[in-house]
PDB file of C-alpha atoms in Angstrom:
ATOM      1  CA  MET A   1     -63.266   5.296 -27.801  1.00  0.00           C
ATOM      2  CA  LYS A   2     -65.671   3.427 -30.069  1.00  0.00           C
ATOM      3  CA  TRP A   3     -63.395   2.928 -33.075  1.00  0.00           C
ATOM      4  CA  ASN A   4     -60.707   0.261 -33.455  1.00  0.00           C
ATOM      5  CA  LEU A   5     -56.996   1.146 -33.697  1.00  0.00           C
ATOM      6  CA  ASP A   6     -56.506  -1.801 -36.054  1.00  0.00           C
ATOM      7  CA  ASP A   7     -58.607   0.021 -38.657  1.00  0.00           C
ATOM      8  CA  LEU A   8     -56.135   2.916 -38.941  1.00  0.00           C
ATOM      9  CA  PRO A   9     -53.627   1.248 -41.317  1.00  0.00           C
ATOM     10  CA  VAL A  10     -56.482   0.423 -43.692  1.00  0.00           C
ATOM     11  CA  PHE A  11     -57.817   3.984 -43.617  1.00  0.00           C
ATOM     12  CA  VAL A  12     -54.331   5.418 -44.193  1.00  0.00           C
ATOM     13  CA  ALA A  13     -53.759   3.010 -47.082  1.00  0.00           C
ATOM     14  CA  ILE A  14     -57.035   4.047 -48.773  1.00  0.00           C
ATOM     15  CA  ILE A  15     -55.943   7.673 -48.797  1.00  0.00           C
ATOM     16  CA  GLY A  16     -52.328   6.882 -49.608  1.00  0.00           C
ATOM     17  CA  GLN A  17     -53.285   4.646 -52.559  1.00  0.00           C
ATOM     18  CA  ASP A  18     -56.120   6.962 -53.617  1.00  0.00           C
ATOM     19  CA  GLY A  19     -58.760   4.266 -53.670  1.00  0.00           C
ATOM     20  CA  ILE A  20     -60.235   1.206 -52.016  1.00  0.00           C
ATOM     21  CA  SER A  21     -59.183  -1.222 -54.767  1.00  0.00           C
ATOM     22  CA  ALA A  22     -55.580   0.028 -54.774  1.00  0.00           C
ATOM     23  CA  ALA A  23     -55.452  -0.114 -50.976  1.00  0.00           C
ATOM     24  CA  ALA A  24     -56.735  -3.709 -51.039  1.00  0.00           C
ATOM     25  CA  ARG A  25     -53.957  -4.686 -53.451  1.00  0.00           C
ATOM     26  CA  GLU A  26     -51.355  -2.888 -51.347  1.00  0.00           C
ATOM     27  CA  LEU A  27     -52.519  -4.570 -48.140  1.00  0.00           C
ATOM     28  CA  GLY A  28     -53.171  -7.975 -49.694  1.00  0.00           C
ATOM     29  CA  MET A  29     -56.768  -7.910 -48.466  1.00  0.00           C
ATOM     30  CA  PRO A  30     -60.105  -8.476 -50.215  1.00  0.00           C
ATOM     31  CA  LYS A  31     -61.666  -5.262 -51.509  1.00  0.00           C
ATOM     32  CA  SER A  32     -64.834  -6.037 -49.560  1.00  0.00           C
ATOM     33  CA  THR A  33     -62.857  -6.193 -46.313  1.00  0.00           C
ATOM     34  CA  VAL A  34     -61.225  -2.817 -46.957  1.00  0.00           C
ATOM     35  CA  SER A  35     -64.575  -1.251 -47.805  1.00  0.00           C
ATOM     36  CA  ALA A  36     -66.212  -2.751 -44.712  1.00  0.00           C
ATOM     37  CA  THR A  37     -63.362  -1.449 -42.520  1.00  0.00           C
ATOM     38  CA  LEU A  38     -63.880   2.099 -43.791  1.00  0.00           C
ATOM     39  CA  THR A  39     -67.623   1.855 -43.221  1.00  0.00           C
ATOM     40  CA  ARG A  40     -67.082   0.520 -39.696  1.00  0.00           C
ATOM     41  CA  LEU A  41     -64.673   3.340 -38.875  1.00  0.00           C
ATOM     42  CA  GLU A  42     -67.031   6.021 -40.163  1.00  0.00           C
ATOM     43  CA  ARG A  43     -69.940   4.519 -38.235  1.00  0.00           C
ATOM     44  CA  ALA A  44     -67.902   4.420 -35.020  1.00  0.00           C
ATOM     45  CA  LEU A  45     -66.802   8.039 -35.435  1.00  0.00           C
ATOM     46  CA  GLY A  46     -70.190   9.249 -36.592  1.00  0.00           C
ATOM     47  CA  LEU A  47     -68.524  11.125 -39.455  1.00  0.00           C
ATOM     48  CA  ARG A  48     -68.164  10.797 -43.204  1.00  0.00           C
ATOM     49  CA  LEU A  49     -64.437  10.458 -43.839  1.00  0.00           C
ATOM     50  CA  ILE A  50     -64.407   9.761 -47.572  1.00  0.00           C
ATOM     51  CA  ASP A  51     -66.981  10.513 -50.260  1.00  0.00           C
ATOM     52  CA  ARG A  52     -66.762   7.702 -52.782  1.00  0.00           C
ATOM     53  CA  SER A  53     -68.445   6.735 -55.991  1.00  0.00           C
ATOM     54  CA  SER A  54     -67.754   4.139 -58.657  1.00  0.00           C
ATOM     55  CA  ARG A  55     -65.298   6.510 -60.345  1.00  0.00           C
ATOM     56  CA  SER A  56     -63.814   8.801 -57.697  1.00  0.00           C
ATOM     57  CA  LEU A  57     -62.787   9.198 -54.099  1.00  0.00           C
ATOM     58  CA  ARG A  58     -62.763  12.495 -52.209  1.00  0.00           C
ATOM     59  CA  VAL A  59     -61.456  12.939 -48.669  1.00  0.00           C
ATOM     60  CA  THR A  60     -63.747  15.129 -46.574  1.00  0.00           C
ATOM     61  CA  ALA A  61     -62.469  17.853 -44.254  1.00  0.00           C
ATOM     62  CA  GLU A  62     -63.193  15.532 -41.325  1.00  0.00           C
ATOM     63  CA  GLY A  63     -61.380  12.725 -43.107  1.00  0.00           C
ATOM     64  CA  ALA A  64     -58.312  14.888 -43.716  1.00  0.00           C
ATOM     65  CA  ALA A  65     -58.198  15.892 -40.036  1.00  0.00           C
ATOM     66  CA  PHE A  66     -58.550  12.271 -38.896  1.00  0.00           C
ATOM     67  CA  HIS A  67     -55.896  11.173 -41.426  1.00  0.00           C
ATOM     68  CA  ARG A  68     -53.352  13.557 -39.868  1.00  0.00           C
ATOM     69  CA  GLN A  69     -54.045  12.141 -36.438  1.00  0.00           C
ATOM     70  CA  ALA A  70     -53.954   8.569 -37.738  1.00  0.00           C
ATOM     71  CA  LEU A  71     -50.468   9.145 -39.173  1.00  0.00           C
ATOM     72  CA  LEU A  72     -49.258  10.452 -35.815  1.00  0.00           C
ATOM     73  CA  ILE A  73     -50.719   7.460 -33.961  1.00  0.00           C
ATOM     74  CA  LEU A  74     -49.143   4.952 -36.354  1.00  0.00           C
ATOM     75  CA  GLU A  75     -45.797   6.735 -36.153  1.00  0.00           C
ATOM     76  CA  GLN A  76     -45.897   6.588 -32.358  1.00  0.00           C
ATOM     77  CA  ALA A  77     -46.715   2.882 -32.545  1.00  0.00           C
ATOM     78  CA  ARG A  78     -43.739   2.221 -34.845  1.00  0.00           C
ATOM     79  CA  GLU A  79     -41.416   4.256 -32.626  1.00  0.00           C
ATOM     80  CA  ALA A  80     -42.622   2.382 -29.548  1.00  0.00           C
ATOM     81  CA  ASP A  81     -42.002  -0.914 -31.308  1.00  0.00           C
ATOM     82  CA  ASP A  82     -38.499   0.219 -32.302  1.00  0.00           C
ATOM     83  CA  LEU A  83     -37.825   1.337 -28.735  1.00  0.00           C
ATOM     84  CA  MET A  84     -38.863  -1.974 -27.214  1.00  0.00           C
ATOM     85  CA  ALA A  85     -36.906  -3.947 -29.800  1.00  0.00           C
ATOM     86  CA  GLY A  86     -33.848  -1.798 -29.179  1.00  0.00           C
ATOM     87  CA  LEU A  87     -33.812  -2.592 -25.481  1.00  0.00           C
ATOM     88  CA  ALA A  88     -32.744  -6.121 -26.301  1.00  0.00           C
ATOM     89  CA  SER A  89     -30.588  -5.584 -29.384  1.00  0.00           C
ATOM     90  CA  ALA A  90     -28.187  -3.202 -31.111  1.00  0.00           C
ATOM     91  CA  PRO A  91     -29.874  -0.339 -33.020  1.00  0.00           C
ATOM     92  CA  THR A  92     -30.551  -1.089 -36.674  1.00  0.00           C
ATOM     93  CA  GLY A  93     -32.193   0.611 -39.634  1.00  0.00           C
ATOM     94  CA  ARG A  94     -32.010   3.992 -41.299  1.00  0.00           C
ATOM     95  CA  VAL A  95     -31.458   7.212 -39.375  1.00  0.00           C
ATOM     96  CA  SER A  96     -31.397  10.621 -41.071  1.00  0.00           C
ATOM     97  CA  VAL A  97     -29.900  13.879 -39.847  1.00  0.00           C
ATOM     98  CA  ALA A  98     -29.747  17.434 -41.221  1.00  0.00           C
ATOM     99  CA  LEU A  99     -26.441  19.196 -40.542  1.00  0.00           C
ATOM    100  CA  PRO A 100     -25.069  22.672 -41.269  1.00  0.00           C
ATOM    101  CA  PRO A 101     -22.325  22.508 -43.937  1.00  0.00           C
ATOM    102  CA  ALA A 102     -19.467  23.582 -41.654  1.00  0.00           C
ATOM    103  CA  PHE A 103     -20.496  21.217 -38.858  1.00  0.00           C
ATOM    104  CA  SER A 104     -20.773  18.247 -41.207  1.00  0.00           C
ATOM    105  CA  LEU A 105     -17.339  18.898 -42.694  1.00  0.00           C
ATOM    106  CA  GLU A 106     -15.320  20.034 -39.680  1.00  0.00           C
ATOM    107  CA  VAL A 107     -16.908  18.216 -36.744  1.00  0.00           C
ATOM    108  CA  LEU A 108     -18.722  15.060 -37.841  1.00  0.00           C
ATOM    109  CA  ALA A 109     -16.967  13.897 -41.017  1.00  0.00           C
ATOM    110  CA  PRO A 110     -13.634  13.095 -39.308  1.00  0.00           C
ATOM    111  CA  ARG A 111     -15.453  10.811 -36.842  1.00  0.00           C
ATOM    112  CA  LEU A 112     -17.859   9.053 -39.194  1.00  0.00           C
ATOM    113  CA  PRO A 113     -15.680   5.905 -39.420  1.00  0.00           C
ATOM    114  CA  GLU A 114     -15.899   5.638 -35.632  1.00  0.00           C
ATOM    115  CA  PHE A 115     -19.697   5.918 -35.719  1.00  0.00           C
ATOM    116  CA  ARG A 116     -19.876   3.236 -38.389  1.00  0.00           C
ATOM    117  CA  ALA A 117     -17.647   0.917 -36.361  1.00  0.00           C
ATOM    118  CA  ARG A 118     -19.812   1.364 -33.263  1.00  0.00           C
ATOM    119  CA  HIS A 119     -23.136   0.909 -35.048  1.00  0.00           C
ATOM    120  CA  PRO A 120     -22.695  -1.320 -38.098  1.00  0.00           C
ATOM    121  CA  GLY A 121     -26.438  -1.994 -38.213  1.00  0.00           C
ATOM    122  CA  LEU A 122     -27.334   1.652 -38.798  1.00  0.00           C
ATOM    123  CA  GLU A 123     -27.684   3.257 -42.222  1.00  0.00           C
ATOM    124  CA  LEU A 124     -26.872   6.938 -41.788  1.00  0.00           C
ATOM    125  CA  GLU A 125     -28.254   9.527 -44.204  1.00  0.00           C
ATOM    126  CA  ILE A 126     -26.838  13.050 -43.890  1.00  0.00           C
ATOM    127  CA  VAL A 127     -28.593  16.037 -45.439  1.00  0.00           C
ATOM    128  CA  VAL A 128     -26.238  19.023 -45.568  1.00  0.00           C
ATOM    129  CA  THR A 129     -28.332  22.171 -45.204  1.00  0.00           C
ATOM    130  CA  SER A 130     -28.677  25.350 -43.196  1.00  0.00           C
ATOM    131  CA  GLN A 131     -32.463  24.770 -43.023  1.00  0.00           C
ATOM    132  CA  GLY A 132     -32.485  21.778 -40.673  1.00  0.00           C
ATOM    133  CA  SER A 133     -35.306  23.086 -38.476  1.00  0.00           C
ATOM    134  CA  ALA A 134     -37.683  22.990 -41.454  1.00  0.00           C
ATOM    135  CA  LEU A 135     -36.708  19.453 -42.473  1.00  0.00           C
ATOM    136  CA  VAL A 136     -36.889  17.879 -39.016  1.00  0.00           C
ATOM    137  CA  ARG A 137     -40.695  17.859 -38.998  1.00  0.00           C
ATOM    138  CA  GLU A 138     -41.050  15.645 -42.056  1.00  0.00           C
ATOM    139  CA  ARG A 139     -37.857  14.475 -43.764  1.00  0.00           C
ATOM    140  CA  VAL A 140     -35.246  13.784 -41.094  1.00  0.00           C
ATOM    141  CA  ASP A 141     -35.128  12.246 -37.618  1.00  0.00           C
ATOM    142  CA  LEU A 142     -32.751  14.799 -36.138  1.00  0.00           C
ATOM    143  CA  ALA A 143     -31.219  18.143 -37.067  1.00  0.00           C
ATOM    144  CA  VAL A 144     -28.369  20.311 -35.835  1.00  0.00           C
ATOM    145  CA  VAL A 145     -29.046  24.048 -36.004  1.00  0.00           C
ATOM    146  CA  VAL A 146     -26.991  27.156 -35.322  1.00  0.00           C
ATOM    147  CA  GLY A 147     -27.903  30.058 -33.059  1.00  0.00           C
ATOM    148  CA  PRO A 148     -30.936  30.781 -30.867  1.00  0.00           C
ATOM    149  CA  LEU A 149     -34.014  28.543 -31.220  1.00  0.00           C
ATOM    150  CA  GLU A 150     -37.438  29.880 -32.132  1.00  0.00           C
ATOM    151  CA  ASP A 151     -39.657  26.757 -32.334  1.00  0.00           C
ATOM    152  CA  SER A 152     -40.834  25.687 -28.867  1.00  0.00           C
ATOM    153  CA  GLU A 153     -42.519  22.532 -30.238  1.00  0.00           C
ATOM    154  CA  LEU A 154     -39.157  20.882 -30.842  1.00  0.00           C
ATOM    155  CA  VAL A 155     -37.110  19.081 -28.214  1.00  0.00           C
ATOM    156  CA  SER A 156     -33.593  20.526 -28.049  1.00  0.00           C
ATOM    157  CA  ARG A 157     -30.211  19.444 -26.722  1.00  0.00           C
ATOM    158  CA  THR A 158     -27.327  21.915 -26.682  1.00  0.00           C
ATOM    159  CA  LEU A 159     -24.215  20.432 -28.289  1.00  0.00           C
ATOM    160  CA  ILE A 160     -21.736  23.325 -28.198  1.00  0.00           C
ATOM    161  CA  GLU A 161     -21.992  26.644 -26.361  1.00  0.00           C
ATOM    162  CA  GLY A 162     -18.978  28.146 -28.077  1.00  0.00           C
ATOM    163  CA  ASP A 163     -17.640  31.645 -28.639  1.00  0.00           C
ATOM    164  CA  LEU A 164     -18.024  33.896 -31.623  1.00  0.00           C
ATOM    165  CA  ILE A 165     -14.663  35.583 -32.095  1.00  0.00           C
ATOM    166  CA  TRP A 166     -12.979  38.211 -34.251  1.00  0.00           C
ATOM    167  CA  VAL A 167     -10.181  36.908 -36.466  1.00  0.00           C
ATOM    168  CA  ALA A 168      -7.793  38.178 -39.134  1.00  0.00           C
ATOM    169  CA  SER A 169      -4.819  36.793 -41.027  1.00  0.00           C
ATOM    170  CA  PRO A 170      -1.196  37.548 -40.093  1.00  0.00           C
ATOM    171  CA  ALA A 171      -0.637  38.971 -43.601  1.00  0.00           C
ATOM    172  CA  TRP A 172      -3.522  41.429 -43.230  1.00  0.00           C
ATOM    173  CA  LEU A 173      -2.401  42.408 -39.728  1.00  0.00           C
ATOM    174  CA  ALA A 174       1.079  43.145 -41.075  1.00  0.00           C
ATOM    175  CA  GLY A 175      -0.395  46.112 -42.929  1.00  0.00           C
ATOM    176  CA  HIS A 176      -3.388  47.040 -40.789  1.00  0.00           C
ATOM    177  CA  ARG A 177      -4.259  47.731 -37.199  1.00  0.00           C
ATOM    178  CA  PRO A 178      -7.673  46.484 -35.985  1.00  0.00           C
ATOM    179  CA  GLY A 179      -9.996  49.381 -35.276  1.00  0.00           C
ATOM    180  CA  GLU A 180     -10.512  50.691 -31.759  1.00  0.00           C
ATOM    181  CA  THR A 181     -13.970  52.158 -32.404  1.00  0.00           C
ATOM    182  CA  LEU A 182     -16.974  50.302 -33.845  1.00  0.00           C
ATOM    183  CA  ASP A 183     -16.947  52.552 -36.917  1.00  0.00           C
ATOM    184  CA  ALA A 184     -13.326  51.618 -37.547  1.00  0.00           C
ATOM    185  CA  VAL A 185     -14.078  47.923 -37.006  1.00  0.00           C
ATOM    186  CA  ARG A 186     -17.039  48.109 -39.389  1.00  0.00           C
ATOM    187  CA  ALA A 187     -14.845  49.557 -42.122  1.00  0.00           C
ATOM    188  CA  GLN A 188     -12.487  46.558 -41.876  1.00  0.00           C
ATOM    189  CA  ILE A 189     -15.197  43.891 -42.256  1.00  0.00           C
ATOM    190  CA  GLN A 190     -15.405  42.785 -45.884  1.00  0.00           C
ATOM    191  CA  ILE A 191     -17.305  39.510 -45.488  1.00  0.00           C
ATOM    192  CA  CYS A 192     -19.422  37.723 -42.875  1.00  0.00           C
ATOM    193  CA  GLU A 193     -21.924  34.920 -42.489  1.00  0.00           C
ATOM    194  CA  ALA A 194     -25.304  35.864 -43.912  1.00  0.00           C
ATOM    195  CA  ARG A 195     -27.054  35.496 -40.551  1.00  0.00           C
ATOM    196  CA  TYR A 196     -24.917  38.316 -39.122  1.00  0.00           C
ATOM    197  CA  ALA A 197     -25.550  40.662 -42.064  1.00  0.00           C
ATOM    198  CA  VAL A 198     -28.283  42.612 -40.258  1.00  0.00           C
ATOM    199  CA  ARG A 199     -28.768  46.170 -39.050  1.00  0.00           C
ATOM    200  CA  ARG A 200     -28.190  45.481 -35.368  1.00  0.00           C
ATOM    201  CA  VAL A 201     -25.549  42.915 -34.441  1.00  0.00           C
ATOM    202  CA  PRO A 202     -25.341  43.021 -30.610  1.00  0.00           C
ATOM    203  CA  VAL A 203     -21.862  43.498 -29.154  1.00  0.00           C
ATOM    204  CA  GLU A 204     -20.251  44.656 -25.929  1.00  0.00           C
ATOM    205  CA  VAL A 205     -17.457  47.207 -26.136  1.00  0.00           C
ATOM    206  CA  ARG A 206     -15.444  47.061 -22.921  1.00  0.00           C
ATOM    207  CA  GLY A 207     -18.559  45.786 -21.155  1.00  0.00           C
ATOM    208  CA  GLU A 208     -20.942  48.388 -22.591  1.00  0.00           C
ATOM    209  CA  PRO A 209     -23.772  47.214 -24.895  1.00  0.00           C
ATOM    210  CA  ALA A 210     -23.677  48.448 -28.479  1.00  0.00           C
ATOM    211  CA  HIS A 211     -24.420  47.206 -31.980  1.00  0.00           C
ATOM    212  CA  LEU A 212     -22.901  46.964 -35.448  1.00  0.00           C
ATOM    213  CA  ASP A 213     -24.745  47.603 -38.711  1.00  0.00           C
ATOM    214  CA  LEU A 214     -23.692  44.920 -41.194  1.00  0.00           C
ATOM    215  CA  SER A 215     -26.743  45.183 -43.441  1.00  0.00           C
ATOM    216  CA  ARG A 216     -25.045  46.966 -46.347  1.00  0.00           C
ATOM    217  CA  GLY A 217     -21.773  47.122 -48.236  1.00  0.00           C
ATOM    218  CA  ILE A 218     -20.574  43.669 -47.237  1.00  0.00           C
ATOM    219  CA  THR A 219     -20.211  40.257 -48.869  1.00  0.00           C
ATOM    220  CA  ARG A 220     -22.467  37.717 -47.179  1.00  0.00           C
ATOM    221  CA  VAL A 221     -22.227  33.937 -47.436  1.00  0.00           C
ATOM    222  CA  ASN A 222     -24.114  31.157 -45.617  1.00  0.00           C
ATOM    223  CA  ASP A 223     -21.026  29.097 -44.810  1.00  0.00           C
ATOM    224  CA  PRO A 224     -18.518  30.044 -42.066  1.00  0.00           C
ATOM    225  CA  LEU A 225     -15.802  27.997 -43.775  1.00  0.00           C
ATOM    226  CA  ALA A 226     -16.048  30.250 -46.826  1.00  0.00           C
ATOM    227  CA  VAL A 227     -15.697  33.277 -44.542  1.00  0.00           C
ATOM    228  CA  ARG A 228     -12.669  31.621 -42.916  1.00  0.00           C
ATOM    229  CA  ARG A 229     -11.029  31.040 -46.296  1.00  0.00           C
ATOM    230  CA  VAL A 230     -11.490  34.691 -47.335  1.00  0.00           C
ATOM    231  CA  VAL A 231     -10.128  35.993 -44.027  1.00  0.00           C
ATOM    232  CA  MET A 232      -7.090  33.687 -44.189  1.00  0.00           C
ATOM    233  CA  ALA A 233      -6.463  35.014 -47.707  1.00  0.00           C
ATOM    234  CA  GLY A 234      -6.178  38.553 -46.332  1.00  0.00           C
ATOM    235  CA  GLY A 235      -9.786  39.666 -46.710  1.00  0.00           C
ATOM    236  CA  GLY A 236      -9.992  41.939 -43.681  1.00  0.00           C
ATOM    237  CA  LEU A 237     -11.376  40.781 -40.353  1.00  0.00           C
ATOM    238  CA  SER A 238     -14.602  39.007 -39.533  1.00  0.00           C
ATOM    239  CA  MET A 239     -16.403  37.018 -36.843  1.00  0.00           C
ATOM    240  CA  LEU A 240     -16.348  33.213 -36.732  1.00  0.00           C
ATOM    241  CA  PRO A 241     -17.353  30.500 -34.258  1.00  0.00           C
ATOM    242  CA  ARG A 242     -14.228  29.493 -32.342  1.00  0.00           C
ATOM    243  CA  GLN A 243     -14.848  25.802 -33.042  1.00  0.00           C
ATOM    244  CA  TYR A 244     -14.043  26.444 -36.713  1.00  0.00           C
ATOM    245  CA  CYS A 245     -10.856  28.355 -35.897  1.00  0.00           C
ATOM    246  CA  ILE A 246      -9.096  25.968 -33.512  1.00  0.00           C
ATOM    247  CA  GLU A 247      -6.535  24.577 -35.976  1.00  0.00           C
ATOM    248  CA  PRO A 248      -5.912  27.825 -37.927  1.00  0.00           C
ATOM    249  CA  LEU A 249      -5.332  29.675 -34.650  1.00  0.00           C
ATOM    250  CA  ALA A 250      -2.968  26.994 -33.349  1.00  0.00           C
ATOM    251  CA  GLU A 251      -1.055  26.941 -36.644  1.00  0.00           C
ATOM    252  CA  GLY A 252      -0.824  30.730 -36.904  1.00  0.00           C
ATOM    253  CA  ARG A 253      -2.948  31.036 -40.044  1.00  0.00           C
ATOM    254  CA  LEU A 254      -5.470  33.119 -38.085  1.00  0.00           C
ATOM    255  CA  VAL A 255      -5.052  35.551 -35.201  1.00  0.00           C
ATOM    256  CA  GLU A 256      -7.745  36.419 -32.681  1.00  0.00           C
ATOM    257  CA  VAL A 257      -8.223  40.189 -32.443  1.00  0.00           C
ATOM    258  CA  LEU A 258     -10.483  42.814 -30.814  1.00  0.00           C
ATOM    259  CA  PRO A 259     -10.641  41.321 -27.300  1.00  0.00           C
ATOM    260  CA  HIS A 260     -12.505  44.459 -26.146  1.00  0.00           C
ATOM    261  CA  VAL A 261     -15.411  43.868 -28.581  1.00  0.00           C
ATOM    262  CA  ARG A 262     -17.359  40.785 -27.509  1.00  0.00           C
ATOM    263  CA  LEU A 263     -19.993  39.110 -29.623  1.00  0.00           C
ATOM    264  CA  SER A 264     -23.097  37.209 -28.531  1.00  0.00           C
ATOM    265  CA  GLN A 265     -22.248  33.679 -27.414  1.00  0.00           C
ATOM    266  CA  ALA A 266     -25.732  32.425 -28.383  1.00  0.00           C
ATOM    267  CA  SER A 267     -24.944  33.154 -32.029  1.00  0.00           C
ATOM    268  CA  ALA A 268     -22.354  30.362 -32.065  1.00  0.00           C
ATOM    269  CA  ARG A 269     -24.530  27.809 -30.227  1.00  0.00           C
ATOM    270  CA  LEU A 270     -25.063  24.436 -31.880  1.00  0.00           C
ATOM    271  CA  THR A 271     -28.226  22.563 -30.903  1.00  0.00           C
ATOM    272  CA  ALA A 272     -29.668  19.163 -31.788  1.00  0.00           C
ATOM    273  CA  ILE A 273     -33.445  19.216 -32.299  1.00  0.00           C
ATOM    274  CA  TYR A 274     -36.158  16.643 -32.949  1.00  0.00           C
ATOM    275  CA  PRO A 275     -39.981  16.651 -32.793  1.00  0.00           C
ATOM    276  CA  GLY A 276     -41.370  16.404 -29.283  1.00  0.00           C
ATOM    277  CA  ARG A 277     -44.245  14.188 -30.419  1.00  0.00           C
ATOM    278  CA  ARG A 278     -41.851  11.369 -31.287  1.00  0.00           C
ATOM    279  CA  LEU A 279     -40.411   8.771 -28.988  1.00  0.00           C
ATOM    280  CA  LEU A 280     -36.655   8.731 -29.326  1.00  0.00           C
ATOM    281  CA  SER A 281     -35.966   5.391 -31.001  1.00  0.00           C
ATOM    282  CA  PRO A 282     -32.713   3.476 -30.312  1.00  0.00           C
ATOM    283  CA  ARG A 283     -31.334   4.376 -33.754  1.00  0.00           C
ATOM    284  CA  VAL A 284     -31.931   8.116 -33.224  1.00  0.00           C
ATOM    285  CA  ARG A 285     -30.682   7.876 -29.639  1.00  0.00           C
ATOM    286  CA  ALA A 286     -27.447   6.267 -30.875  1.00  0.00           C
ATOM    287  CA  LEU A 287     -26.822   9.157 -33.269  1.00  0.00           C
ATOM    288  CA  LEU A 288     -27.730  11.831 -30.716  1.00  0.00           C
ATOM    289  CA  ASP A 289     -25.445  10.293 -28.099  1.00  0.00           C
ATOM    290  CA  PHE A 290     -22.596  10.216 -30.629  1.00  0.00           C
ATOM    291  CA  LEU A 291     -23.118  13.889 -31.520  1.00  0.00           C
ATOM    292  CA  VAL A 292     -23.178  14.837 -27.830  1.00  0.00           C
ATOM    293  CA  GLU A 293     -19.961  12.888 -27.193  1.00  0.00           C
ATOM    294  CA  THR A 294     -18.227  14.370 -30.245  1.00  0.00           C
ATOM    295  CA  CYS A 295     -19.149  17.932 -29.298  1.00  0.00           C
ATOM    296  CA  ALA A 296     -18.263  17.409 -25.626  1.00  0.00           C
ATOM    297  CA  ALA A 297     -14.707  16.633 -26.712  1.00  0.00           C
ATOM    298  CA  LEU A 298     -14.635  19.815 -28.791  1.00  0.00           C
ATOM    299  CA  ALA A 299     -16.428  22.143 -26.353  1.00  0.00           C
ATOM    300  CA  PRO A 300     -13.451  23.138 -24.117  1.00  0.00           C
ATOM    301  CA  GLN A 301     -11.563  24.379 -27.159  1.00  0.00           C
ATOM    302  CA  ALA A 302     -14.619  26.230 -28.467  1.00  0.00           C
ATOM    303  CA  ARG A 303     -15.053  28.364 -25.349  1.00  0.00           C
ATOM    304  CA  ARG A 304     -13.259  31.560 -24.379  1.00  0.00           C
ATOM    305  CA  ARG A 305     -10.152  30.941 -22.301  1.00  0.00           C
TER     306      ARG A 305
END
């Protein structure tokens, strides 16, 4: 390697500040030094990274490609520095996490004071969203996602391998009998989570594979707690992750039904994900360990008995 790693922050600053003069002010360096650093880097690479004139600056295709790699290298260097510093001290700084709405409210929120007491040096930022896998590449350090994973580039850690169960309210059951056939069951479903509102929901009926069509004639919502509220109010039957039904089932506000119609367990899986290219810094490790511990305490209640 002919180029110098120390030149990367200067190159990144030139692009980030959209000019050599602005980068020099940002870095507190003479403009001539910044310009010479860029020239040295281009000469070492044998490529033109930035076309510049007295009035404008244009990043070349080669410069844009090298800029992406430079950002990754600098991020790895910062993470390595954080990791080494964390070996000798308590984790500090900002850590961000994307959480599904139901998980943030039902699982994490009750234990946030405990997390704060354990890690007073951490500043936790929570983004409540069902699109955590999209945010984890750029905006957050860690995300919790629901259901099967599709992106193999992300590192994953299963938090809860719970059940997806059928539930109804005692009031509704007082006037209805849950269907024995899938057609009868389908007619009694008024609402479900949006991710289940598809043509082929896999089920097993007394051990035999089958499917339900929930693509039409049903209210769909992207929050299982909203589905739970409708069902408890007498809105037919629906499927919910068991971890969000523990208290209502124990208190008699919900009743588990249709034991002969089993739903896919993977649909209720909760997984923590983060980019594989990153070192896991002490601050992110502290949050991940807390999520694992919190879900481990919940997991036995979330599984079929």
